[in-house]
């Protein structure tokens, strides 16, 4: 057997555990008779145990922290997408509320005209609605985008949206609307913030839903 | 341990970034050592090892859970080190391969004014001398010797990591062993 070529080739096959029993027998037989190859084989095995004994190199102590600190932050989009996938019912609810609030808000913004509930005996001057003295308004009074002066009596609830209650000629003593010259025989409600408007709309929605 | 890593990877895939921390902690020494031995200096090793973990995190969805995670991770790290070695200007580095030679580097071109290996070994720890001799191997042999004997991957796994045919892995590990044998025979 050629030492340099064949025998060394077989040694490496042996080291890679990649040889047939036939080859193994060939190598064993050769090694018995060839001192040079014995030496070579011994050196190879020793080399491997040397490599394996090489010092272990450790990462710097703050390595993990540095890696974690430089990871890209998760894109918010993925976070939301994942959340939506996990909670389909809440997603549907969220979409419903977005559409509903959107509708209410745009109704609030678009509608700047003076709107007064249909009542007799009301006097309208510009954007001011007046309940004249000696007049009794039957039913609920709603004024939107306008001011209200009450001299007379309202037999029902008063709702004032996006407007002010003006004292008129008469004095209103303190906060008591009921005690002013005009009289409201029901609840008085004033809405002039968007959230109040939303609340008012929802109340209206629920009232109409549960009215049946 | 494999089970723990598999669990953590699932969590990372679901978007739990903190689960990645334990994966990094578990593999940091192996990956850092591999990069250090490939590149030969601590600064670049840290840089590339970090980059390897970041890439693993960003591309975690392309990791196939049927395969071994360490193989996948070492593949990323090895590719990064090889890229880095390629970008170096060859003039500055003695271990860069000399054109037109197969695996010869500038060390082999230097005049042999070194003392005999036996004398050198007396001066330093045997272990670090071995490390140095590994470091002097050309990169393509060095990577395979390290993956086989320090990380104990099988030849098939090394073929996957380096994306080279199994036959090439066998030839190179054979040459790498012979090169080291010549250096270490006198010890």
mmCIF file of C-alpha atoms in Angstrom:
data_model
loop_
_atom_site.group_PDB
_atom_site.id
_atom_site.type_symbol
_atom_site.label_atom_id
_atom_site.label_comp_id
_atom_site.label_asym_id
_atom_site.label_seq_id
_atom_site.Cartn_x
_atom_site.Cartn_y
_atom_site.Cartn_z
ATOM 1 C CA UNK A 1 0.000 0.000 0.000
ATOM 2 C CA UNK A 2 1.181 3.503 -0.863
ATOM 3 C CA UNK A 3 1.696 5.229 2.506
ATOM 4 C CA UNK A 4 1.334 8.862 1.419
ATOM 5 C CA UNK A 5 -1.768 8.436 -0.677
ATOM 6 C CA UNK A 6 -3.822 5.421 0.241
ATOM 7 C CA UNK A 7 -2.981 4.940 3.910
ATOM 8 C CA UNK A 8 -3.344 8.618 4.843
ATOM 9 C CA UNK A 9 -6.597 8.757 2.927
ATOM 10 C CA UNK A 10 -7.869 5.816 4.955
ATOM 11 C CA UNK A 11 -6.775 7.482 8.207
ATOM 12 C CA UNK A 12 -8.875 10.526 7.437
ATOM 13 C CA UNK A 13 -11.812 8.353 6.515
ATOM 14 C CA UNK A 14 -11.380 6.657 9.849
ATOM 15 C CA UNK A 15 -11.346 9.999 11.656
ATOM 16 C CA UNK A 16 -14.537 10.993 9.876
ATOM 17 C CA UNK A 17 -16.106 7.634 10.789
ATOM 18 C CA UNK A 18 -16.693 7.194 7.103
ATOM 19 C CA UNK A 19 -15.209 3.815 6.201
ATOM 20 C CA UNK A 20 -16.247 0.282 5.394
ATOM 21 C CA UNK A 21 -15.147 -2.654 7.546
ATOM 22 C CA UNK A 22 -13.062 -3.776 4.585
ATOM 23 C CA UNK A 23 -11.151 -0.468 4.575
ATOM 24 C CA UNK A 24 -10.807 -0.661 8.326
ATOM 25 C CA UNK A 25 -9.127 -4.076 8.056
ATOM 26 C CA UNK A 26 -6.822 -2.770 5.330
ATOM 27 C CA UNK A 27 -5.741 0.175 7.462
ATOM 28 C CA UNK A 28 -5.206 -1.962 10.560
ATOM 29 C CA UNK A 29 -3.086 -4.396 8.614
ATOM 30 C CA UNK A 30 -0.994 -1.615 7.096
ATOM 31 C CA UNK A 31 -0.449 0.152 10.431
ATOM 32 C CA UNK A 32 0.870 -3.069 11.934
ATOM 33 C CA UNK A 33 3.658 -3.195 9.381
ATOM 34 C CA UNK A 34 4.431 0.491 8.772
ATOM 35 C CA UNK A 35 6.002 2.522 11.556
ATOM 36 C CA UNK A 36 5.864 5.803 9.645
ATOM 37 C CA UNK A 37 2.134 5.479 9.196
ATOM 38 C CA UNK A 38 1.677 4.562 12.847
ATOM 39 C CA UNK A 39 3.426 7.772 13.754
ATOM 40 C CA UNK A 40 1.380 9.772 11.270
ATOM 41 C CA UNK A 41 -1.865 8.292 12.562
ATOM 42 C CA UNK A 42 -0.863 8.954 16.148
ATOM 43 C CA UNK A 43 -0.028 12.577 15.328
ATOM 44 C CA UNK A 44 -3.380 13.106 13.665
ATOM 45 C CA UNK A 45 -5.293 11.797 16.639
ATOM 46 C CA UNK A 46 -3.193 13.894 18.958
ATOM 47 C CA UNK A 47 -3.810 16.964 16.791
ATOM 48 C CA UNK A 48 -7.542 16.464 17.169
ATOM 49 C CA UNK A 49 -7.362 16.220 20.922
ATOM 50 C CA UNK A 50 -5.177 19.363 20.892
ATOM 51 C CA UNK A 51 -7.785 21.239 18.860
ATOM 52 C CA UNK A 52 -10.507 20.121 21.212
ATOM 53 C CA UNK A 53 -8.509 21.356 24.173
ATOM 54 C CA UNK A 54 -8.183 24.881 22.740
ATOM 55 C CA UNK A 55 -9.147 27.514 25.246
ATOM 56 C CA UNK A 56 -12.812 28.466 25.338
ATOM 57 C CA UNK A 57 -13.432 32.065 24.406
ATOM 58 C CA UNK A 58 -16.336 33.754 26.132
ATOM 59 C CA UNK A 59 -18.458 36.618 24.927
ATOM 60 C CA UNK A 60 -18.127 39.962 26.744
ATOM 61 C CA UNK A 61 -20.305 40.104 29.875
ATOM 62 C CA UNK A 62 -22.797 42.662 28.523
ATOM 63 C CA UNK A 63 -23.167 40.922 25.153
ATOM 64 C CA UNK A 64 -26.784 39.791 25.576
ATOM 65 C CA UNK A 65 -27.924 43.213 26.813
ATOM 66 C CA UNK A 66 -26.281 44.919 23.848
ATOM 67 C CA UNK A 67 -27.995 42.584 21.397
ATOM 68 C CA UNK A 68 -31.381 43.060 23.044
ATOM 69 C CA UNK A 69 -30.917 46.830 23.031
ATOM 70 C CA UNK A 70 -30.164 46.923 19.327
ATOM 71 C CA UNK A 71 -33.033 44.732 18.168
ATOM 72 C CA UNK A 72 -35.463 46.639 15.982
ATOM 73 C CA UNK A 73 -38.614 47.552 17.845
ATOM 74 C CA UNK A 74 -41.575 45.659 16.597
ATOM 75 C CA UNK A 75 -43.518 47.597 14.028
ATOM 76 C CA UNK A 76 -46.741 48.864 15.590
ATOM 77 C CA UNK A 77 -48.637 47.696 12.530
ATOM 78 C CA UNK A 78 -47.736 44.076 13.257
ATOM 79 C CA UNK A 79 -48.715 44.487 16.871
ATOM 80 C CA UNK A 80 -52.165 45.761 15.899
ATOM 81 C CA UNK A 81 -52.598 43.189 13.164
ATOM 82 C CA UNK A 82 -51.788 40.399 15.583
ATOM 83 C CA UNK A 83 -54.169 41.863 18.149
ATOM 84 C CA UNK A 84 -56.966 42.036 15.583
ATOM 85 C CA UNK A 85 -56.394 38.436 14.588
ATOM 86 C CA UNK A 86 -56.590 37.306 18.193
ATOM 87 C CA UNK A 87 -59.692 39.362 19.072
ATOM 88 C CA UNK A 88 -62.097 39.336 16.101
ATOM 89 C CA UNK A 89 -65.172 40.238 18.167
ATOM 90 C CA UNK A 90 -63.498 43.249 19.762
ATOM 91 C CA UNK A 91 -62.256 44.280 16.327
ATOM 92 C CA UNK A 92 -65.811 44.236 14.995
ATOM 93 C CA UNK A 93 -66.951 46.239 18.005
ATOM 94 C CA UNK A 94 -64.108 48.727 17.510
ATOM 95 C CA UNK A 95 -65.011 49.224 13.854
ATOM 96 C CA UNK A 96 -68.643 49.701 14.800
ATOM 97 C CA UNK A 97 -67.768 52.377 17.337
ATOM 98 C CA UNK A 98 -65.391 54.153 14.970
ATOM 99 C CA UNK A 99 -68.101 54.382 12.326
ATOM 100 C CA UNK A 100 -70.723 55.458 14.819
ATOM 101 C CA UNK A 101 -68.595 58.143 16.443
ATOM 102 C CA UNK A 102 -67.454 59.261 13.032
ATOM 103 C CA UNK A 103 -71.064 59.736 12.026
ATOM 104 C CA UNK A 104 -71.910 61.660 15.159
ATOM 105 C CA UNK A 105 -68.827 63.856 14.944
ATOM 106 C CA UNK A 106 -69.380 64.732 11.322
ATOM 107 C CA UNK A 107 -73.007 65.518 12.102
ATOM 108 C CA UNK A 108 -71.765 67.854 14.797
ATOM 109 C CA UNK A 109 -69.307 69.591 12.501
ATOM 110 C CA UNK A 110 -71.369 69.858 9.350
ATOM 111 C CA UNK A 111 -74.542 71.162 10.862
ATOM 112 C CA UNK A 112 -74.202 74.806 11.771
ATOM 113 C CA UNK A 113 -77.713 75.925 10.898
ATOM 114 C CA UNK A 114 -80.083 77.088 13.579
ATOM 115 C CA UNK A 115 -82.496 74.325 14.315
ATOM 116 C CA UNK A 116 -85.496 74.754 16.574
ATOM 117 C CA UNK A 117 -87.975 72.079 17.426
ATOM 118 C CA UNK A 118 -91.328 72.818 15.902
ATOM 119 C CA UNK A 119 -93.207 74.847 18.442
ATOM 120 C CA UNK A 120 -95.771 77.622 18.139
ATOM 121 C CA UNK A 121 -95.369 81.014 19.693
ATOM 122 C CA UNK A 122 -91.583 81.154 19.463
ATOM 123 C CA UNK A 123 -89.894 84.321 18.258
ATOM 124 C CA UNK A 124 -86.696 83.933 16.299
ATOM 125 C CA UNK A 125 -84.362 86.908 15.947
ATOM 126 C CA UNK A 126 -81.207 86.085 14.022
ATOM 127 C CA UNK A 127 -79.725 83.164 15.867
ATOM 128 C CA UNK A 128 -81.611 83.804 19.048
ATOM 129 C CA UNK A 129 -84.781 82.001 19.978
ATOM 130 C CA UNK A 130 -87.079 83.811 22.377
ATOM 131 C CA UNK A 131 -89.926 82.420 24.423
ATOM 132 C CA UNK A 132 -91.957 85.660 24.872
ATOM 133 C CA UNK A 133 -93.494 86.679 28.125
ATOM 134 C CA UNK A 134 -96.904 85.251 28.836
ATOM 135 C CA UNK A 135 -96.388 82.444 26.318
ATOM 136 C CA UNK A 136 -96.459 78.780 27.331
ATOM 137 C CA UNK A 137 -94.635 76.324 25.083
ATOM 138 C CA UNK A 138 -96.173 72.865 25.109
ATOM 139 C CA UNK A 139 -93.786 69.920 24.905
ATOM 140 C CA UNK A 140 -90.012 69.655 24.741
ATOM 141 C CA UNK A 141 -87.979 72.481 23.306
ATOM 142 C CA UNK A 142 -84.746 71.828 21.435
ATOM 143 C CA UNK A 143 -82.529 74.604 20.146
ATOM 144 C CA UNK A 144 -79.438 73.811 18.157
ATOM 145 C CA UNK A 145 -76.726 76.275 17.076
ATOM 146 C CA UNK A 146 -78.519 79.201 18.619
ATOM 147 C CA UNK A 147 -79.096 81.104 21.819
ATOM 148 C CA UNK A 148 -82.199 80.951 23.897
ATOM 149 C CA UNK A 149 -84.019 83.547 25.939
ATOM 150 C CA UNK A 150 -86.862 82.404 28.107
ATOM 151 C CA UNK A 151 -89.351 84.951 29.355
ATOM 152 C CA UNK A 152 -92.374 82.760 29.299
ATOM 153 C CA UNK A 153 -92.958 79.172 30.332
ATOM 154 C CA UNK A 154 -91.848 75.904 28.779
ATOM 155 C CA UNK A 155 -94.002 72.907 29.642
ATOM 156 C CA UNK A 156 -91.402 70.231 29.044
ATOM 157 C CA UNK A 157 -87.665 69.612 28.810
ATOM 158 C CA UNK A 158 -85.347 72.168 27.284
ATOM 159 C CA UNK A 159 -82.235 71.082 25.399
ATOM 160 C CA UNK A 160 -79.749 73.662 24.242
ATOM 161 C CA UNK A 161 -77.132 72.419 21.816
ATOM 162 C CA UNK A 162 -74.102 74.517 20.987
ATOM 163 C CA UNK A 163 -75.635 77.674 22.240
ATOM 164 C CA UNK A 164 -76.097 79.854 25.302
ATOM 165 C CA UNK A 165 -78.988 80.620 27.502
ATOM 166 C CA UNK A 166 -79.203 84.389 27.543
ATOM 167 C CA UNK A 167 -80.681 86.182 30.509
ATOM 168 C CA UNK A 168 -82.721 88.497 28.342
ATOM 169 C CA UNK A 169 -84.058 91.658 29.929
ATOM 170 C CA UNK A 170 -84.931 90.055 33.185
ATOM 171 C CA UNK A 171 -82.476 89.072 35.806
ATOM 172 C CA UNK A 172 -81.831 85.482 36.600
ATOM 173 C CA UNK A 173 -81.233 85.138 40.238
ATOM 174 C CA UNK A 174 -78.169 83.053 40.793
ATOM 175 C CA UNK A 175 -77.997 79.760 39.032
ATOM 176 C CA UNK A 176 -81.630 78.952 39.371
ATOM 177 C CA UNK A 177 -83.087 78.871 35.936
ATOM 178 C CA UNK A 178 -86.408 77.861 37.382
ATOM 179 C CA UNK A 179 -86.435 80.975 39.503
ATOM 180 C CA UNK A 180 -85.844 83.324 36.643
ATOM 181 C CA UNK A 181 -88.616 85.162 35.022
ATOM 182 C CA UNK A 182 -89.094 82.409 32.522
ATOM 183 C CA UNK A 183 -90.122 79.016 33.744
ATOM 184 C CA UNK A 184 -89.171 75.528 32.576
ATOM 185 C CA UNK A 185 -91.402 72.784 33.917
ATOM 186 C CA UNK A 186 -88.993 69.995 33.118
ATOM 187 C CA UNK A 187 -85.301 69.260 32.785
ATOM 188 C CA UNK A 188 -82.911 71.749 31.335
ATOM 189 C CA UNK A 189 -79.966 70.383 29.420
ATOM 190 C CA UNK A 190 -77.120 72.240 27.764
ATOM 191 C CA UNK A 191 -74.803 70.593 25.269
ATOM 192 C CA UNK A 192 -71.843 72.470 23.929
ATOM 193 C CA UNK A 193 -68.888 70.133 23.925
ATOM 194 C CA UNK A 194 -68.282 67.405 21.421
ATOM 195 C CA UNK A 195 -68.249 64.733 24.101
ATOM 196 C CA UNK A 196 -71.484 65.938 25.547
ATOM 197 C CA UNK A 197 -72.877 65.891 22.053
ATOM 198 C CA UNK A 198 -71.718 62.285 21.659
ATOM 199 C CA UNK A 199 -73.218 61.393 25.022
ATOM 200 C CA UNK A 200 -76.431 63.111 24.082
ATOM 201 C CA UNK A 201 -76.537 61.224 20.766
ATOM 202 C CA UNK A 202 -75.939 57.902 22.467
ATOM 203 C CA UNK A 203 -78.629 58.632 25.011
ATOM 204 C CA UNK A 204 -80.951 59.472 22.152
ATOM 205 C CA UNK A 205 -79.956 56.255 20.391
ATOM 206 C CA UNK A 206 -80.622 54.128 23.468
ATOM 207 C CA UNK A 207 -83.841 55.890 24.193
ATOM 208 C CA UNK A 208 -85.074 55.229 20.685
ATOM 209 C CA UNK A 209 -83.856 51.629 20.846
ATOM 210 C CA UNK A 210 -85.537 50.876 24.157
ATOM 211 C CA UNK A 211 -88.649 52.874 23.370
ATOM 212 C CA UNK A 212 -90.056 49.858 21.556
ATOM 213 C CA UNK B 1 -32.240 22.215 26.273
ATOM 214 C CA UNK B 2 -33.350 21.773 22.669
ATOM 215 C CA UNK B 3 -36.923 21.756 23.915
ATOM 216 C CA UNK B 4 -36.373 25.024 25.771
ATOM 217 C CA UNK B 5 -34.895 26.665 22.656
ATOM 218 C CA UNK B 6 -37.759 25.381 20.500
ATOM 219 C CA UNK B 7 -40.286 26.838 22.942
ATOM 220 C CA UNK B 8 -38.516 30.201 22.976
ATOM 221 C CA UNK B 9 -38.381 30.362 19.191
ATOM 222 C CA UNK B 10 -42.126 29.804 19.015
ATOM 223 C CA UNK B 11 -42.623 32.706 21.418
ATOM 224 C CA UNK B 12 -40.308 34.953 19.397
ATOM 225 C CA UNK B 13 -42.226 34.062 16.233
ATOM 226 C CA UNK B 14 -45.424 35.130 17.967
ATOM 227 C CA UNK B 15 -43.792 38.499 18.630
ATOM 228 C CA UNK B 16 -42.480 38.095 22.163
ATOM 229 C CA UNK B 17 -39.175 39.924 21.895
ATOM 230 C CA UNK B 18 -38.116 39.144 25.457
ATOM 231 C CA UNK B 19 -38.057 35.399 24.706
ATOM 232 C CA UNK B 20 -35.144 36.083 22.366
ATOM 233 C CA UNK B 21 -32.981 37.127 25.303
ATOM 234 C CA UNK B 22 -32.621 33.555 26.536
ATOM 235 C CA UNK B 23 -31.709 32.358 23.062
ATOM 236 C CA UNK B 24 -28.944 34.966 22.893
ATOM 237 C CA UNK B 25 -27.747 34.106 26.394
ATOM 238 C CA UNK B 26 -27.599 30.422 25.499
ATOM 239 C CA UNK B 27 -25.681 30.782 22.229
ATOM 240 C CA UNK B 28 -23.628 33.918 22.854
ATOM 241 C CA UNK B 29 -20.376 32.186 23.812
ATOM 242 C CA UNK B 30 -20.477 29.732 20.927
ATOM 243 C CA UNK B 31 -21.258 32.385 18.342
ATOM 244 C CA UNK B 32 -18.824 34.897 19.767
ATOM 245 C CA UNK B 33 -16.041 32.312 19.903
ATOM 246 C CA UNK B 34 -16.733 31.269 16.332
ATOM 247 C CA UNK B 35 -16.612 34.883 15.122
ATOM 248 C CA UNK B 36 -13.516 35.581 17.196
ATOM 249 C CA UNK B 37 -11.643 32.635 15.730
ATOM 250 C CA UNK B 38 -12.767 33.476 12.216
ATOM 251 C CA UNK B 39 -11.852 37.177 12.444
ATOM 252 C CA UNK B 40 -9.011 37.142 14.933
ATOM 253 C CA UNK B 41 -9.908 40.196 16.967
ATOM 254 C CA UNK B 42 -12.364 40.989 19.727
ATOM 255 C CA UNK B 43 -13.776 44.171 18.263
ATOM 256 C CA UNK B 44 -14.895 42.693 14.961
ATOM 257 C CA UNK B 45 -15.967 39.487 16.662
ATOM 258 C CA UNK B 46 -18.390 41.344 18.919
ATOM 259 C CA UNK B 47 -19.660 43.417 16.036
ATOM 260 C CA UNK B 48 -20.335 40.444 13.776
ATOM 261 C CA UNK B 49 -21.686 38.187 16.533
ATOM 262 C CA UNK B 50 -24.205 40.879 17.469
ATOM 263 C CA UNK B 51 -25.143 41.337 13.848
ATOM 264 C CA UNK B 52 -25.689 37.583 13.557
ATOM 265 C CA UNK B 53 -28.185 37.565 16.437
ATOM 266 C CA UNK B 54 -29.978 40.630 15.101
ATOM 267 C CA UNK B 55 -30.305 39.011 11.672
ATOM 268 C CA UNK B 56 -31.571 35.829 13.282
ATOM 269 C CA UNK B 57 -34.220 37.857 15.096
ATOM 270 C CA UNK B 58 -35.305 39.831 12.052
ATOM 271 C CA UNK B 59 -35.474 36.722 9.866
ATOM 272 C CA UNK B 60 -36.853 34.337 12.493
ATOM 273 C CA UNK B 61 -39.887 33.641 10.301
ATOM 274 C CA UNK B 62 -37.687 32.105 7.629
ATOM 275 C CA UNK B 63 -36.270 29.603 10.132
ATOM 276 C CA UNK B 64 -37.695 26.141 9.525
ATOM 277 C CA UNK B 65 -38.403 24.554 12.904
ATOM 278 C CA UNK B 66 -37.776 21.071 11.547
ATOM 279 C CA UNK B 67 -34.104 21.901 11.242
ATOM 280 C CA UNK B 68 -31.579 22.427 14.001
ATOM 281 C CA UNK B 69 -31.576 26.015 15.225
ATOM 282 C CA UNK B 70 -27.841 26.046 15.977
ATOM 283 C CA UNK B 71 -27.096 25.057 12.368
ATOM 284 C CA UNK B 72 -29.212 27.933 11.112
ATOM 285 C CA UNK B 73 -27.630 30.405 13.521
ATOM 286 C CA UNK B 74 -24.072 29.316 12.680
ATOM 287 C CA UNK B 75 -24.880 29.648 9.012
ATOM 288 C CA UNK B 76 -25.829 33.291 9.517
ATOM 289 C CA UNK B 77 -22.732 33.948 11.640
ATOM 290 C CA UNK B 78 -20.374 32.176 9.259
ATOM 291 C CA UNK B 79 -21.714 34.016 6.219
ATOM 292 C CA UNK B 80 -21.236 37.334 8.021
ATOM 293 C CA UNK B 81 -17.649 36.515 8.985
ATOM 294 C CA UNK B 82 -16.821 35.402 5.457
ATOM 295 C CA UNK B 83 -18.296 38.644 4.084
ATOM 296 C CA UNK B 84 -16.220 40.611 6.553
ATOM 297 C CA UNK B 85 -13.045 38.745 5.639
ATOM 298 C CA UNK B 86 -13.687 39.420 1.950
ATOM 299 C CA UNK B 87 -14.102 43.143 2.561
ATOM 300 C CA UNK B 88 -10.747 43.430 4.258
ATOM 301 C CA UNK B 89 -7.923 44.779 2.217
ATOM 302 C CA UNK B 90 -5.717 41.766 1.666
ATOM 303 C CA UNK B 91 -2.495 43.771 1.942
ATOM 304 C CA UNK B 92 -3.048 44.424 5.603
ATOM 305 C CA UNK B 93 -3.699 40.899 6.690
ATOM 306 C CA UNK B 94 -1.114 38.180 6.749
ATOM 307 C CA UNK B 95 -3.649 35.380 6.775
ATOM 308 C CA UNK B 96 -5.321 36.469 3.555
ATOM 309 C CA UNK B 97 -4.797 33.985 0.780
ATOM 310 C CA UNK B 98 -2.126 34.816 -1.758
ATOM 311 C CA UNK B 99 -3.510 34.944 -5.290
ATOM 312 C CA UNK B 100 -2.753 31.947 -7.456
ATOM 313 C CA UNK B 101 -1.951 29.664 -4.545
ATOM 314 C CA UNK B 102 -4.353 27.254 -2.999
ATOM 315 C CA UNK B 103 -4.645 28.165 0.630
ATOM 316 C CA UNK B 104 -1.229 29.728 1.017
ATOM 317 C CA UNK B 105 -1.215 32.953 2.993
ATOM 318 C CA UNK B 106 1.294 35.621 3.808
ATOM 319 C CA UNK B 107 2.528 33.768 6.878
ATOM 320 C CA UNK B 108 3.915 31.075 4.618
ATOM 321 C CA UNK B 109 5.761 33.763 2.642
ATOM 322 C CA UNK B 110 7.545 35.177 5.649
ATOM 323 C CA UNK B 111 11.137 34.264 6.234
ATOM 324 C CA UNK B 112 11.420 31.511 8.794
ATOM 325 C CA UNK B 113 13.041 33.550 11.496
ATOM 326 C CA UNK B 114 10.640 32.180 14.061
ATOM 327 C CA UNK B 115 12.012 30.088 16.825
ATOM 328 C CA UNK B 116 11.202 26.415 16.799
ATOM 329 C CA UNK B 117 7.689 25.518 17.892
ATOM 330 C CA UNK B 118 8.988 23.706 20.986
ATOM 331 C CA UNK B 119 10.624 26.900 22.195
ATOM 332 C CA UNK B 120 7.514 28.948 21.569
ATOM 333 C CA UNK B 121 5.352 26.529 23.498
ATOM 334 C CA UNK B 122 7.554 26.901 26.524
ATOM 335 C CA UNK B 123 6.737 30.594 26.604
ATOM 336 C CA UNK B 124 3.016 30.407 26.479
ATOM 337 C CA UNK B 125 0.150 28.280 27.488
ATOM 338 C CA UNK B 126 -0.299 25.275 25.259
ATOM 339 C CA UNK B 127 -3.956 26.161 24.818
ATOM 340 C CA UNK B 128 -3.374 29.630 23.452
ATOM 341 C CA UNK B 129 -0.614 28.306 21.215
ATOM 342 C CA UNK B 130 -3.101 25.865 19.744
ATOM 343 C CA UNK B 131 -5.559 28.718 19.246
ATOM 344 C CA UNK B 132 -2.894 30.644 17.420
ATOM 345 C CA UNK B 133 -2.116 27.760 15.133
ATOM 346 C CA UNK B 134 -5.813 27.359 14.340
ATOM 347 C CA UNK B 135 -5.972 31.086 13.628
ATOM 348 C CA UNK B 136 -3.152 30.789 11.102
ATOM 349 C CA UNK B 137 -5.085 28.271 9.004
ATOM 350 C CA UNK B 138 -6.706 29.671 5.857
ATOM 351 C CA UNK B 139 -10.319 30.664 6.590
ATOM 352 C CA UNK B 140 -11.894 27.892 4.543
ATOM 353 C CA UNK B 141 -10.081 25.196 6.554
ATOM 354 C CA UNK B 142 -10.327 27.076 9.827
ATOM 355 C CA UNK B 143 -14.111 27.357 9.715
ATOM 356 C CA UNK B 144 -14.522 23.626 9.143
ATOM 357 C CA UNK B 145 -11.993 22.560 11.786
ATOM 358 C CA UNK B 146 -13.731 24.810 14.314
ATOM 359 C CA UNK B 147 -17.235 23.677 13.462
ATOM 360 C CA UNK B 148 -16.176 20.036 13.647
ATOM 361 C CA UNK B 149 -13.978 19.943 16.738
ATOM 362 C CA UNK B 150 -15.023 22.938 18.826
ATOM 363 C CA UNK B 151 -18.752 22.997 18.081
ATOM 364 C CA UNK B 152 -19.024 19.284 17.298
ATOM 365 C CA UNK B 153 -21.224 19.544 14.255
ATOM 366 C CA UNK B 154 -21.404 16.522 11.963
ATOM 367 C CA UNK B 155 -19.876 16.765 8.487
ATOM 368 C CA UNK B 156 -23.381 16.856 6.994
ATOM 369 C CA UNK B 157 -24.332 19.757 9.273
ATOM 370 C CA UNK B 158 -21.140 21.606 8.318
ATOM 371 C CA UNK B 159 -22.050 21.094 4.671
ATOM 372 C CA UNK B 160 -25.435 22.732 5.446
ATOM 373 C CA UNK B 161 -23.906 25.589 7.424
ATOM 374 C CA UNK B 162 -21.333 26.493 4.787
ATOM 375 C CA UNK B 163 -23.570 25.576 1.869
ATOM 376 C CA UNK B 164 -20.852 23.513 0.205
ATOM 377 C CA UNK B 165 -20.995 19.869 -0.940
ATOM 378 C CA UNK B 166 -20.223 17.155 1.601
ATOM 379 C CA UNK B 167 -17.283 15.991 -0.536
ATOM 380 C CA UNK B 168 -15.697 19.437 -0.310
ATOM 381 C CA UNK B 169 -16.139 19.428 3.467
ATOM 382 C CA UNK B 170 -14.309 16.096 3.633
ATOM 383 C CA UNK B 171 -11.431 17.304 1.461
ATOM 384 C CA UNK B 172 -11.031 20.483 3.471
ATOM 385 C CA UNK B 173 -11.195 18.874 6.885
ATOM 386 C CA UNK B 174 -8.586 16.394 5.660
ATOM 387 C CA UNK B 175 -6.261 19.208 4.559
ATOM 388 C CA UNK B 176 -6.947 21.226 7.689
ATOM 389 C CA UNK B 177 -6.018 18.289 9.908
ATOM 390 C CA UNK B 178 -2.823 17.666 7.946
ATOM 391 C CA UNK B 179 -1.821 21.325 8.148
ATOM 392 C CA UNK B 180 -2.330 21.369 11.913
ATOM 393 C CA UNK B 181 -0.603 18.027 12.338
ATOM 394 C CA UNK B 182 2.544 19.459 10.764
ATOM 395 C CA UNK B 183 2.469 22.369 13.208
ATOM 396 C CA UNK B 184 1.629 20.396 16.303
ATOM 397 C CA UNK B 185 3.645 17.212 15.731
ATOM 398 C CA UNK B 186 6.650 18.469 17.670
ATOM 399 C CA UNK B 187 4.749 19.388 20.794
#
